[in-house]
Amino acid sequence: MPDVHAKLSASGAKRWLSCPPSVKLEEEFNEEPSIYAEEGTYAHALAEIKLRLALGQIKKKEYEKLVRALEKEYENFHNQSLVEYVEAYVGKVQEFFAEAKAHTSDAVIELEQRVDFSRWVPEGFGTSDVVIIAEGVLHIIDLKFGQGVRVDAEDNPQLKLYALGAYEAFDMLYDIQQVKMTIIQPRLDHISSSELVIEDLLEWGENYVKPRADLAFNGEGEFAPGEHCRFCKAKAVCKARAEKQLELMKYNFESPDSFTDDELGILLKDIGKLLDWAKDVSDYMYEQATQHGRHFEGWKLVEGRSTRKYTDTIVVAKALKDAGYKEAVIYEKNLLTITAMEKVIGKKAFNEIVGHLIEKPQGKPVLVPIEDKRTEISTVKAIKESF
Ligand code: SF4
């Protein structure tokens, strides 16, 4: 669940640990509610009650009542596909707990555990989705319901902060030696785990987190643009980020008139970053102009192009039928898209009923940075065949 009130939230830790003054700069911006955040909140709440039922913490009757209330509250987000992804997550958590219990019957599981890591981060707290403790291992499990960005557990500051908070809460009761952190991202079918010994976690908290958190809390420190800017609310107006983007383009190219292939390779990578930055600036200005009436030097709002539309489809259809046109002529029947169909009937039913009728044609070649995990198409013949 989101760490709604923490100034230095665990979910934003990658950013404020890398760029401490971003916290102060972000204060000027309001938290805009997003449909993704709402969908995530629904998925988390549903996952929690499904787990409580599975663990015997609530009875079936209470579970059904809670599910009905949730479905009503989040009716815009409720669909079979979401339920199946949540169930996949719940199943995986149960597997982890069963595994822990197989080693020791003393294994414990806590859901929605509030974790306080203020020993390292001023006023720092959060909520860990699942904490399992067994045989000296503290296991933090986090559900990520997004599918835009794949998130890994390795060196993940959010999970490490949760681990510090959970260690604070349970250290008096259990002899914790090791920390395991897992991210389950069901919509990407992605599970990622990482482990470290408790001494390394505490050392990270004391020597890396604490000094940076103090700077961030006090609005001090050096601006440090990087990948983390993507999630910064000030990314459109931050001068440090702008300077970094413009700096990228100051190359000393060797050839006087035209770029070499190597130079083009370098250029295209930075053009991508420049375009991202330009879009952030443009989106921000548009939102400010349309939502808050702000004016920007040299820019104005005008009416954009629009397309014609029927004022009332039923009345239009009647008029056409009255004029003698047959239904087969004026209507077209389309099957839902694959994604929409999966959403409506659920992935499981979709695969059972029509899974064998789905084909995935070869994708058109795309030029991507060398770090991309996909295998390179190596021959000109293979490239031509794929068109
Ligand atoms: S945009 Fe980047 S550099 Fe600027 S404040 Fe945000 S995180 Fe820091």
mmCIF file of C-alpha atoms and ligand atoms in Angstrom:
data_model
loop_
_atom_site.group_PDB
_atom_site.id
_atom_site.type_symbol
_atom_site.label_atom_id
_atom_site.label_comp_id
_atom_site.label_asym_id
_atom_site.label_seq_id
_atom_site.Cartn_x
_atom_site.Cartn_y
_atom_site.Cartn_z
ATOM 1 C CA MET A 1 0.000 0.000 0.000
ATOM 2 C CA PRO A 2 1.265 3.529 -0.649
ATOM 3 C CA ASP A 3 3.131 5.260 2.164
ATOM 4 C CA VAL A 4 0.691 8.153 2.092
ATOM 5 C CA HIS A 5 1.969 10.348 4.891
ATOM 6 C CA ALA A 6 5.692 9.760 4.994
ATOM 7 C CA LYS A 7 7.713 12.745 3.784
ATOM 8 C CA LEU A 8 10.514 10.374 2.844
ATOM 9 C CA SER A 9 8.481 7.473 1.523
ATOM 10 C CA ALA A 10 9.984 4.059 0.948
ATOM 11 C CA SER A 11 8.484 3.940 -2.538
ATOM 12 C CA GLY A 12 10.341 7.134 -3.487
ATOM 13 C CA ALA A 13 13.582 6.099 -1.766
ATOM 14 C CA LYS A 14 15.539 5.426 -4.967
ATOM 15 C CA ARG A 15 14.955 9.074 -5.937
ATOM 16 C CA TRP A 16 15.595 10.837 -2.634
ATOM 17 C CA LEU A 17 18.596 8.650 -1.803
ATOM 18 C CA SER A 18 20.139 9.537 -5.180
ATOM 19 C CA CYS A 19 19.006 13.172 -5.213
ATOM 20 C CA PRO A 20 18.233 14.375 -1.643
ATOM 21 C CA PRO A 21 17.078 17.941 -2.534
ATOM 22 C CA SER A 22 14.366 16.509 -4.821
ATOM 23 C CA VAL A 23 12.171 16.161 -1.708
ATOM 24 C CA LYS A 24 12.109 19.932 -1.198
ATOM 25 C CA LEU A 25 11.596 20.624 -4.899
ATOM 26 C CA GLU A 26 8.701 18.159 -5.025
ATOM 27 C CA GLU A 27 6.885 19.983 -2.199
ATOM 28 C CA GLU A 28 5.593 22.519 -4.719
ATOM 29 C CA PHE A 29 3.668 19.812 -6.537
ATOM 30 C CA ASN A 30 0.454 18.176 -5.471
ATOM 31 C CA GLU A 31 0.003 14.436 -5.516
ATOM 32 C CA GLU A 32 -2.157 13.826 -8.594
ATOM 33 C CA PRO A 33 -4.454 10.833 -8.147
ATOM 34 C CA SER A 34 -3.829 8.257 -10.860
ATOM 35 C CA ILE A 35 -6.022 5.429 -12.095
ATOM 36 C CA TYR A 36 -3.018 3.112 -11.830
ATOM 37 C CA ALA A 37 -2.601 3.945 -8.152
ATOM 38 C CA GLU A 38 -6.306 3.308 -7.548
ATOM 39 C CA GLU A 39 -6.187 0.015 -9.409
ATOM 40 C CA GLY A 40 -3.124 -0.942 -7.357
ATOM 41 C CA THR A 41 -4.933 -0.077 -4.128
ATOM 42 C CA TYR A 42 -7.829 -2.327 -5.143
ATOM 43 C CA ALA A 43 -5.487 -5.184 -6.067
ATOM 44 C CA HIS A 44 -3.660 -4.883 -2.723
ATOM 45 C CA ALA A 45 -6.889 -4.787 -0.716
ATOM 46 C CA LEU A 46 -8.276 -7.801 -2.572
ATOM 47 C CA ALA A 47 -4.996 -9.685 -2.132
ATOM 48 C CA GLU A 48 -5.047 -9.002 1.599
ATOM 49 C CA ILE A 49 -8.529 -10.417 2.177
ATOM 50 C CA LYS A 50 -7.867 -13.420 -0.057
ATOM 51 C CA LEU A 51 -4.727 -14.138 1.957
ATOM 52 C CA ARG A 52 -6.564 -13.684 5.255
ATOM 53 C CA LEU A 53 -9.144 -16.235 4.115
ATOM 54 C CA ALA A 54 -6.459 -18.653 2.914
ATOM 55 C CA LEU A 55 -4.625 -18.325 6.250
ATOM 56 C CA GLY A 56 -7.824 -18.872 8.228
ATOM 57 C CA GLN A 57 -7.750 -15.354 9.689
ATOM 58 C CA ILE A 58 -11.279 -14.589 8.480
ATOM 59 C CA LYS A 59 -14.306 -16.780 7.786
ATOM 60 C CA LYS A 60 -15.836 -17.290 4.346
ATOM 61 C CA LYS A 61 -18.878 -15.175 5.228
ATOM 62 C CA GLU A 62 -16.810 -12.190 6.287
ATOM 63 C CA TYR A 63 -14.587 -12.660 3.238
ATOM 64 C CA GLU A 64 -17.581 -12.544 0.892
ATOM 65 C CA LYS A 65 -18.889 -9.417 2.578
ATOM 66 C CA LEU A 66 -15.510 -7.706 2.242
ATOM 67 C CA VAL A 67 -15.169 -8.752 -1.405
ATOM 68 C CA ARG A 68 -18.622 -7.401 -2.227
ATOM 69 C CA ALA A 69 -17.826 -4.077 -0.563
ATOM 70 C CA LEU A 70 -14.523 -3.840 -2.442
ATOM 71 C CA GLU A 71 -16.097 -4.715 -5.783
ATOM 72 C CA LYS A 72 -18.625 -1.967 -5.230
ATOM 73 C CA GLU A 73 -16.039 0.597 -4.208
ATOM 74 C CA TYR A 74 -13.780 -0.223 -7.146
ATOM 75 C CA GLU A 75 -16.391 -1.207 -9.730
ATOM 76 C CA ASN A 76 -14.498 0.671 -12.457
ATOM 77 C CA PHE A 77 -11.447 -1.469 -11.896
ATOM 78 C CA HIS A 78 -13.055 -4.820 -11.209
ATOM 79 C CA ASN A 79 -12.622 -7.479 -13.892
ATOM 80 C CA GLN A 80 -11.864 -11.180 -14.041
ATOM 81 C CA SER A 81 -8.351 -10.636 -15.285
ATOM 82 C CA LEU A 82 -7.426 -8.485 -12.242
ATOM 83 C CA VAL A 83 -8.854 -11.138 -9.913
ATOM 84 C CA GLU A 84 -6.740 -13.854 -11.576
ATOM 85 C CA TYR A 85 -3.552 -11.787 -11.275
ATOM 86 C CA VAL A 86 -4.291 -11.171 -7.601
ATOM 87 C CA GLU A 87 -4.908 -14.903 -7.112
ATOM 88 C CA ALA A 88 -1.586 -15.706 -8.783
ATOM 89 C CA TYR A 89 0.115 -13.432 -6.244
ATOM 90 C CA VAL A 90 -1.820 -14.948 -3.330
ATOM 91 C CA GLY A 91 -0.856 -18.462 -4.491
ATOM 92 C CA LYS A 92 2.821 -17.508 -4.613
ATOM 93 C CA VAL A 93 2.724 -15.992 -1.101
ATOM 94 C CA GLN A 94 1.085 -19.194 0.174
ATOM 95 C CA GLU A 95 3.853 -21.212 -1.464
ATOM 96 C CA PHE A 96 6.507 -19.117 0.280
ATOM 97 C CA PHE A 97 4.758 -19.546 3.629
ATOM 98 C CA ALA A 98 4.290 -23.304 3.108
ATOM 99 C CA GLU A 99 7.982 -23.557 2.277
ATOM 100 C CA ALA A 100 8.861 -21.687 5.498
ATOM 101 C CA LYS A 101 6.552 -23.922 7.545
ATOM 102 C CA ALA A 102 8.084 -27.026 6.002
ATOM 103 C CA HIS A 103 11.369 -25.973 7.606
ATOM 104 C CA THR A 104 9.906 -24.910 10.941
ATOM 105 C CA SER A 105 6.424 -25.069 12.392
ATOM 106 C CA ASP A 106 7.228 -21.789 14.195
ATOM 107 C CA ALA A 107 7.105 -19.816 10.950
ATOM 108 C CA VAL A 108 4.979 -16.662 11.236
ATOM 109 C CA ILE A 109 3.329 -14.506 8.615
ATOM 110 C CA GLU A 110 2.153 -10.906 9.005
ATOM 111 C CA LEU A 111 0.008 -9.087 6.449
ATOM 112 C CA GLU A 112 -0.019 -5.327 5.884
ATOM 113 C CA GLN A 113 2.636 -4.901 8.528
ATOM 114 C CA ARG A 114 3.316 -1.288 9.434
ATOM 115 C CA VAL A 115 7.065 -0.827 9.483
ATOM 116 C CA ASP A 116 8.817 2.060 11.210
ATOM 117 C CA PHE A 117 12.299 2.827 9.908
ATOM 118 C CA SER A 118 12.610 6.237 11.581
ATOM 119 C CA ARG A 119 15.864 5.127 13.249
ATOM 120 C CA TRP A 120 17.459 5.726 9.834
ATOM 121 C CA VAL A 121 14.969 7.981 8.033
ATOM 122 C CA PRO A 122 13.323 10.927 9.852
ATOM 123 C CA GLU A 123 9.628 10.114 10.347
ATOM 124 C CA GLY A 124 10.092 7.147 8.030
ATOM 125 C CA PHE A 125 7.406 4.483 7.991
ATOM 126 C CA GLY A 126 5.559 2.340 5.499
ATOM 127 C CA THR A 127 3.461 -0.785 5.086
ATOM 128 C CA SER A 128 4.944 -4.082 4.023
ATOM 129 C CA ASP A 129 2.452 -6.306 2.167
ATOM 130 C CA VAL A 130 3.761 -9.528 3.687
ATOM 131 C CA VAL A 131 6.416 -10.389 6.252
ATOM 132 C CA ILE A 132 7.359 -14.031 6.886
ATOM 133 C CA ILE A 133 9.781 -14.967 9.653
ATOM 134 C CA ALA A 134 11.233 -18.439 9.876
ATOM 135 C CA GLU A 135 14.542 -19.893 11.016
ATOM 136 C CA GLY A 136 16.288 -16.547 11.408
ATOM 137 C CA VAL A 137 15.187 -15.337 7.953
ATOM 138 C CA LEU A 138 13.044 -12.227 7.621
ATOM 139 C CA HIS A 139 11.233 -12.398 4.304
ATOM 140 C CA ILE A 140 9.682 -9.192 2.916
ATOM 141 C CA ILE A 141 7.232 -9.738 0.039
ATOM 142 C CA ASP A 142 5.898 -6.880 -2.049
ATOM 143 C CA LEU A 143 3.122 -6.954 -4.638
ATOM 144 C CA LYS A 144 3.717 -4.708 -7.623
ATOM 145 C CA PHE A 145 0.574 -4.512 -9.679
ATOM 146 C CA GLY A 146 1.933 -2.233 -12.407
ATOM 147 C CA GLN A 147 3.059 -3.597 -15.735
ATOM 148 C CA GLY A 148 4.821 -0.580 -17.231
ATOM 149 C CA VAL A 149 8.163 -1.065 -15.534
ATOM 150 C CA ARG A 150 9.634 -4.387 -14.410
ATOM 151 C CA VAL A 151 10.836 -4.063 -10.818
ATOM 152 C CA ASP A 152 13.610 -6.211 -9.357
ATOM 153 C CA ALA A 153 14.323 -7.035 -5.721
ATOM 154 C CA GLU A 154 18.098 -6.785 -6.059
ATOM 155 C CA ASP A 155 19.350 -3.726 -4.176
ATOM 156 C CA ASN A 156 15.803 -2.336 -4.063
ATOM 157 C CA PRO A 157 15.784 0.540 -1.514
ATOM 158 C CA GLN A 158 12.031 0.330 -0.883
ATOM 159 C CA LEU A 159 12.249 -3.295 0.183
ATOM 160 C CA LYS A 160 15.447 -2.707 2.128
ATOM 161 C CA LEU A 161 13.745 0.088 4.108
ATOM 162 C CA TYR A 162 10.794 -2.214 4.815
ATOM 163 C CA ALA A 163 13.304 -4.836 5.938
ATOM 164 C CA LEU A 164 14.943 -2.341 8.308
ATOM 165 C CA GLY A 165 11.517 -1.449 9.741
ATOM 166 C CA ALA A 166 10.493 -5.095 10.090
ATOM 167 C CA TYR A 167 13.829 -5.879 11.725
ATOM 168 C CA GLU A 168 13.146 -3.104 14.263
ATOM 169 C CA ALA A 169 9.709 -4.586 14.971
ATOM 170 C CA PHE A 170 10.694 -8.251 15.274
ATOM 171 C CA ASP A 171 14.317 -8.307 16.383
ATOM 172 C CA MET A 172 13.330 -8.532 20.076
ATOM 173 C CA LEU A 173 11.188 -11.596 19.376
ATOM 174 C CA TYR A 174 13.229 -13.512 16.818
ATOM 175 C CA ASP A 175 16.900 -14.074 16.183
ATOM 176 C CA ILE A 176 17.052 -12.575 12.687
ATOM 177 C CA GLN A 177 20.233 -13.332 10.770
ATOM 178 C CA GLN A 178 19.235 -13.013 7.169
ATOM 179 C CA VAL A 179 16.874 -10.906 5.065
ATOM 180 C CA LYS A 180 15.123 -12.100 1.940
ATOM 181 C CA MET A 181 13.181 -9.675 -0.252
ATOM 182 C CA THR A 182 10.776 -10.662 -2.989
ATOM 183 C CA ILE A 183 8.837 -8.692 -5.546
ATOM 184 C CA ILE A 184 5.876 -10.382 -7.206
ATOM 185 C CA GLN A 185 4.645 -8.636 -10.343
ATOM 186 C CA PRO A 186 1.854 -10.918 -11.575
ATOM 187 C CA ARG A 187 0.899 -8.976 -14.690
ATOM 188 C CA LEU A 188 4.424 -9.422 -16.016
ATOM 189 C CA ASP A 189 4.656 -12.971 -14.667
ATOM 190 C CA HIS A 190 7.724 -11.713 -12.861
ATOM 191 C CA ILE A 191 9.091 -12.823 -9.493
ATOM 192 C CA SER A 192 12.386 -11.516 -8.239
ATOM 193 C CA SER A 193 14.160 -12.296 -4.941
ATOM 194 C CA SER A 194 17.307 -11.085 -3.308
ATOM 195 C CA GLU A 195 19.030 -11.911 -0.010
ATOM 196 C CA LEU A 196 21.509 -10.271 2.310
ATOM 197 C CA VAL A 197 22.842 -10.818 5.816
ATOM 198 C CA ILE A 198 21.436 -8.562 8.524
ATOM 199 C CA GLU A 199 24.820 -6.906 9.196
ATOM 200 C CA ASP A 200 24.975 -5.656 5.592
ATOM 201 C CA LEU A 201 21.435 -4.302 5.797
ATOM 202 C CA LEU A 202 22.199 -2.436 9.025
ATOM 203 C CA GLU A 203 25.447 -1.112 7.595
ATOM 204 C CA TRP A 204 23.531 0.192 4.529
ATOM 205 C CA GLY A 205 20.976 1.839 6.817
ATOM 206 C CA GLU A 206 23.569 3.492 9.010
ATOM 207 C CA ASN A 207 26.198 4.597 6.508
ATOM 208 C CA TYR A 208 24.270 5.092 3.270
ATOM 209 C CA VAL A 209 20.636 5.818 4.140
ATOM 210 C CA LYS A 210 20.950 7.851 7.334
ATOM 211 C CA PRO A 211 23.174 10.686 6.048
ATOM 212 C CA ARG A 212 21.201 11.010 2.800
ATOM 213 C CA ALA A 213 17.859 10.860 4.569
ATOM 214 C CA ASP A 214 18.956 13.686 6.895
ATOM 215 C CA LEU A 215 19.939 15.815 3.887
ATOM 216 C CA ALA A 216 16.674 15.016 2.095
ATOM 217 C CA PHE A 217 14.566 15.758 5.159
ATOM 218 C CA ASN A 218 16.253 19.154 5.570
ATOM 219 C CA GLY A 219 16.064 20.008 1.860
ATOM 220 C CA GLU A 220 19.829 19.911 1.503
ATOM 221 C CA GLY A 221 22.383 18.098 -0.642
ATOM 222 C CA GLU A 222 23.365 18.098 -4.303
ATOM 223 C CA PHE A 223 20.951 17.623 -7.177
ATOM 224 C CA ALA A 224 21.864 14.450 -9.024
ATOM 225 C CA PRO A 225 19.938 13.780 -12.242
ATOM 226 C CA GLY A 226 19.625 10.176 -13.389
ATOM 227 C CA GLU A 227 17.157 7.401 -14.200
ATOM 228 C CA HIS A 228 15.278 8.189 -10.971
ATOM 229 C CA CYS A 229 14.177 11.589 -12.418
ATOM 230 C CA ARG A 230 11.482 9.686 -14.284
ATOM 231 C CA PHE A 231 9.495 9.376 -11.048
ATOM 232 C CA CYS A 232 10.179 12.893 -9.743
ATOM 233 C CA LYS A 233 7.252 15.299 -9.590
ATOM 234 C CA ALA A 234 9.619 18.185 -10.365
ATOM 235 C CA LYS A 235 11.114 16.547 -13.454
ATOM 236 C CA ALA A 236 9.645 19.104 -15.881
ATOM 237 C CA VAL A 237 10.935 22.192 -14.095
ATOM 238 C CA CYS A 238 14.173 20.926 -12.552
ATOM 239 C CA LYS A 239 17.157 22.891 -13.887
ATOM 240 C CA ALA A 240 19.699 20.255 -12.886
ATOM 241 C CA ARG A 241 17.915 17.734 -15.085
ATOM 242 C CA ALA A 242 17.685 20.225 -17.964
ATOM 243 C CA GLU A 243 21.389 20.993 -17.734
ATOM 244 C CA LYS A 244 22.193 17.283 -17.756
ATOM 245 C CA GLN A 245 20.070 16.764 -20.883
ATOM 246 C CA LEU A 246 21.683 19.674 -22.720
ATOM 247 C CA GLU A 247 25.120 18.565 -21.573
ATOM 248 C CA LEU A 248 24.538 15.227 -23.271
ATOM 249 C CA MET A 249 24.525 16.870 -26.668
ATOM 250 C CA LYS A 250 27.893 18.617 -26.339
ATOM 251 C CA TYR A 251 30.002 16.081 -28.170
ATOM 252 C CA ASN A 252 33.273 16.584 -29.935
ATOM 253 C CA PHE A 253 32.472 14.672 -33.072
ATOM 254 C CA GLU A 254 35.490 13.797 -35.163
ATOM 255 C CA SER A 255 34.133 13.925 -38.707
ATOM 256 C CA PRO A 256 33.506 17.475 -39.972
ATOM 257 C CA ASP A 257 30.486 17.055 -42.292
ATOM 258 C CA SER A 258 28.556 13.881 -41.535
ATOM 259 C CA PHE A 259 28.246 11.489 -38.604
ATOM 260 C CA THR A 260 29.981 8.110 -38.571
ATOM 261 C CA ASP A 261 27.901 5.022 -37.666
ATOM 262 C CA ASP A 262 29.427 5.018 -34.180
ATOM 263 C CA GLU A 263 28.563 8.684 -33.674
ATOM 264 C CA LEU A 264 24.976 8.084 -34.821
ATOM 265 C CA GLY A 265 24.726 5.235 -32.297
ATOM 266 C CA ILE A 266 25.749 7.570 -29.471
ATOM 267 C CA LEU A 267 23.520 10.362 -30.754
ATOM 268 C CA LEU A 268 20.356 8.269 -30.986
ATOM 269 C CA LYS A 269 20.648 7.131 -27.371
ATOM 270 C CA ASP A 270 20.806 10.697 -26.124
ATOM 271 C CA ILE A 271 18.102 11.907 -28.490
ATOM 272 C CA GLY A 272 15.764 9.396 -26.800
ATOM 273 C CA LYS A 273 16.529 10.923 -23.404
ATOM 274 C CA LEU A 274 16.078 14.430 -24.805
ATOM 275 C CA LEU A 275 12.699 13.475 -26.257
ATOM 276 C CA ASP A 276 11.581 12.052 -22.895
ATOM 277 C CA TRP A 277 12.596 15.287 -21.214
ATOM 278 C CA ALA A 278 10.887 17.421 -23.889
ATOM 279 C CA LYS A 279 7.675 15.408 -23.443
ATOM 280 C CA ASP A 280 7.785 15.885 -19.664
ATOM 281 C CA VAL A 281 8.151 19.666 -20.120
ATOM 282 C CA SER A 282 5.410 19.801 -22.756
ATOM 283 C CA ASP A 283 2.985 17.627 -20.721
ATOM 284 C CA TYR A 284 3.585 19.763 -17.648
ATOM 285 C CA MET A 285 2.956 23.034 -19.512
ATOM 286 C CA TYR A 286 -0.199 21.633 -21.111
ATOM 287 C CA GLU A 287 -1.543 20.462 -17.769
ATOM 288 C CA GLN A 288 -0.768 23.788 -16.103
ATOM 289 C CA ALA A 289 -2.316 25.800 -18.958
ATOM 290 C CA THR A 290 -5.492 23.711 -19.213
ATOM 291 C CA GLN A 291 -6.038 22.942 -15.533
ATOM 292 C CA HIS A 292 -4.688 26.039 -13.838
ATOM 293 C CA GLY A 293 -4.931 28.749 -16.504
ATOM 294 C CA ARG A 294 -1.224 29.478 -16.533
ATOM 295 C CA HIS A 295 0.342 31.363 -19.440
ATOM 296 C CA PHE A 296 3.756 30.627 -20.840
ATOM 297 C CA GLU A 297 5.749 33.177 -22.840
ATOM 298 C CA GLY A 298 5.346 32.496 -26.564
ATOM 299 C CA TRP A 299 2.573 29.888 -26.188
ATOM 300 C CA LYS A 300 -1.238 29.921 -26.255
ATOM 301 C CA LEU A 301 -4.094 27.424 -26.042
ATOM 302 C CA VAL A 302 -6.184 26.978 -29.194
ATOM 303 C CA GLU A 303 -8.946 24.592 -30.189
ATOM 304 C CA GLY A 304 -7.473 21.385 -31.580
ATOM 305 C CA ARG A 305 -8.740 19.320 -34.503
ATOM 306 C CA SER A 306 -11.876 17.313 -33.809
ATOM 307 C CA THR A 307 -13.731 14.520 -35.583
ATOM 308 C CA ARG A 308 -17.435 14.386 -36.414
ATOM 309 C CA LYS A 309 -19.649 12.205 -34.259
ATOM 310 C CA TYR A 310 -23.309 11.146 -34.075
ATOM 311 C CA THR A 311 -25.383 13.120 -31.585
ATOM 312 C CA ASP A 312 -27.534 10.039 -30.832
ATOM 313 C CA THR A 313 -26.678 6.649 -32.374
ATOM 314 C CA ILE A 314 -30.159 5.186 -31.743
ATOM 315 C CA VAL A 315 -31.909 8.087 -33.484
ATOM 316 C CA VAL A 316 -29.403 7.947 -36.375
ATOM 317 C CA ALA A 317 -29.966 4.191 -36.834
ATOM 318 C CA LYS A 318 -33.752 4.663 -36.822
ATOM 319 C CA ALA A 319 -33.552 7.446 -39.410
ATOM 320 C CA LEU A 320 -31.433 5.255 -41.685
ATOM 321 C CA LYS A 321 -33.729 2.204 -41.254
ATOM 322 C CA ASP A 322 -36.775 4.375 -41.918
ATOM 323 C CA ALA A 323 -35.049 5.471 -45.084
ATOM 324 C CA GLY A 324 -34.854 1.822 -46.163
ATOM 325 C CA TYR A 325 -31.284 0.857 -45.246
ATOM 326 C CA LYS A 326 -30.897 -2.672 -43.823
ATOM 327 C CA GLU A 327 -29.239 -3.354 -40.431
ATOM 328 C CA ALA A 328 -26.508 -5.422 -42.124
ATOM 329 C CA VAL A 329 -25.511 -2.314 -44.064
ATOM 330 C CA ILE A 330 -25.500 0.243 -41.279
ATOM 331 C CA TYR A 331 -24.036 -1.855 -38.441
ATOM 332 C CA GLU A 332 -20.703 -3.613 -38.150
ATOM 333 C CA LYS A 333 -20.016 -6.352 -35.644
ATOM 334 C CA ASN A 334 -16.514 -6.518 -34.148
ATOM 335 C CA LEU A 335 -15.010 -9.040 -31.791
ATOM 336 C CA LEU A 336 -13.390 -7.550 -28.702
ATOM 337 C CA THR A 337 -9.624 -7.167 -28.949
ATOM 338 C CA ILE A 338 -7.532 -9.931 -27.352
ATOM 339 C CA THR A 339 -6.635 -7.725 -24.365
ATOM 340 C CA ALA A 340 -10.233 -6.604 -23.812
ATOM 341 C CA MET A 341 -11.532 -10.180 -24.175
ATOM 342 C CA GLU A 342 -8.976 -11.482 -21.627
ATOM 343 C CA LYS A 343 -10.044 -8.729 -19.258
ATOM 344 C CA VAL A 344 -13.718 -9.615 -19.541
ATOM 345 C CA ILE A 345 -13.599 -13.412 -19.393
ATOM 346 C CA GLY A 346 -10.267 -13.802 -17.565
ATOM 347 C CA LYS A 347 -6.954 -15.188 -18.787
ATOM 348 C CA LYS A 348 -7.742 -18.760 -17.711
ATOM 349 C CA ALA A 349 -11.028 -19.090 -19.620
ATOM 350 C CA PHE A 350 -9.508 -17.243 -22.553
ATOM 351 C CA ASN A 351 -6.642 -19.724 -22.823
ATOM 352 C CA GLU A 352 -8.929 -22.741 -22.394
ATOM 353 C CA ILE A 353 -11.479 -21.684 -24.978
ATOM 354 C CA VAL A 354 -9.547 -19.820 -27.638
ATOM 355 C CA GLY A 355 -5.882 -20.065 -26.632
ATOM 356 C CA HIS A 356 -5.220 -22.432 -29.563
ATOM 357 C CA LEU A 357 -6.763 -19.936 -31.965
ATOM 358 C CA ILE A 358 -4.324 -17.153 -31.190
ATOM 359 C CA GLU A 359 -1.254 -16.567 -33.299
ATOM 360 C CA LYS A 360 1.574 -14.148 -32.726
ATOM 361 C CA PRO A 361 3.111 -13.005 -35.985
ATOM 362 C CA GLN A 362 6.781 -12.155 -36.077
ATOM 363 C CA GLY A 363 7.312 -8.566 -34.925
ATOM 364 C CA LYS A 364 8.713 -5.875 -37.204
ATOM 365 C CA PRO A 365 12.373 -5.111 -36.441
ATOM 366 C CA VAL A 366 12.960 -2.345 -33.926
ATOM 367 C CA LEU A 367 16.209 -0.562 -33.255
ATOM 368 C CA VAL A 368 16.885 -0.721 -29.505
ATOM 369 C CA PRO A 369 19.876 0.052 -27.258
ATOM 370 C CA ILE A 370 22.418 -2.778 -26.966
ATOM 371 C CA GLU A 371 21.476 -3.345 -23.284
ATOM 372 C CA ASP A 372 18.006 -4.598 -24.341
ATOM 373 C CA LYS A 373 17.577 -8.269 -23.330
ATOM 374 C CA ARG A 374 16.096 -9.463 -26.660
ATOM 375 C CA THR A 375 18.233 -11.486 -29.067
ATOM 376 C CA GLU A 376 19.669 -9.563 -31.990
ATOM 377 C CA ILE A 377 18.337 -10.277 -35.500
ATOM 378 C CA SER A 378 21.654 -10.858 -37.147
ATOM 379 C CA THR A 379 21.208 -11.272 -40.891
ATOM 380 C CA VAL A 380 19.850 -8.897 -43.515
ATOM 381 C CA LYS A 381 17.815 -11.861 -44.918
ATOM 382 C CA ALA A 382 16.150 -12.449 -41.533
ATOM 383 C CA ILE A 383 15.380 -8.750 -41.211
ATOM 384 C CA LYS A 384 13.819 -8.631 -44.689
ATOM 385 C CA GLU A 385 11.748 -11.778 -44.005
ATOM 386 C CA SER A 386 10.263 -10.203 -40.913
ATOM 387 C CA PHE A 387 8.793 -7.270 -42.893
HETATM 388 S S1 SF4 B 1 14.329 15.894 -11.646
HETATM 389 FE FE1 SF4 B 1 15.988 14.576 -11.054
HETATM 390 S S2 SF4 B 1 17.657 15.944 -10.543
HETATM 391 FE FE2 SF4 B 1 15.789 17.159 -10.531
HETATM 392 S S3 SF4 B 1 15.092 17.113 -8.418
HETATM 393 FE FE3 SF4 B 1 14.031 15.457 -9.480
HETATM 394 S S4 SF4 B 1 15.357 13.663 -9.104
HETATM 395 FE FE4 SF4 B 1 16.596 15.480 -8.659
#
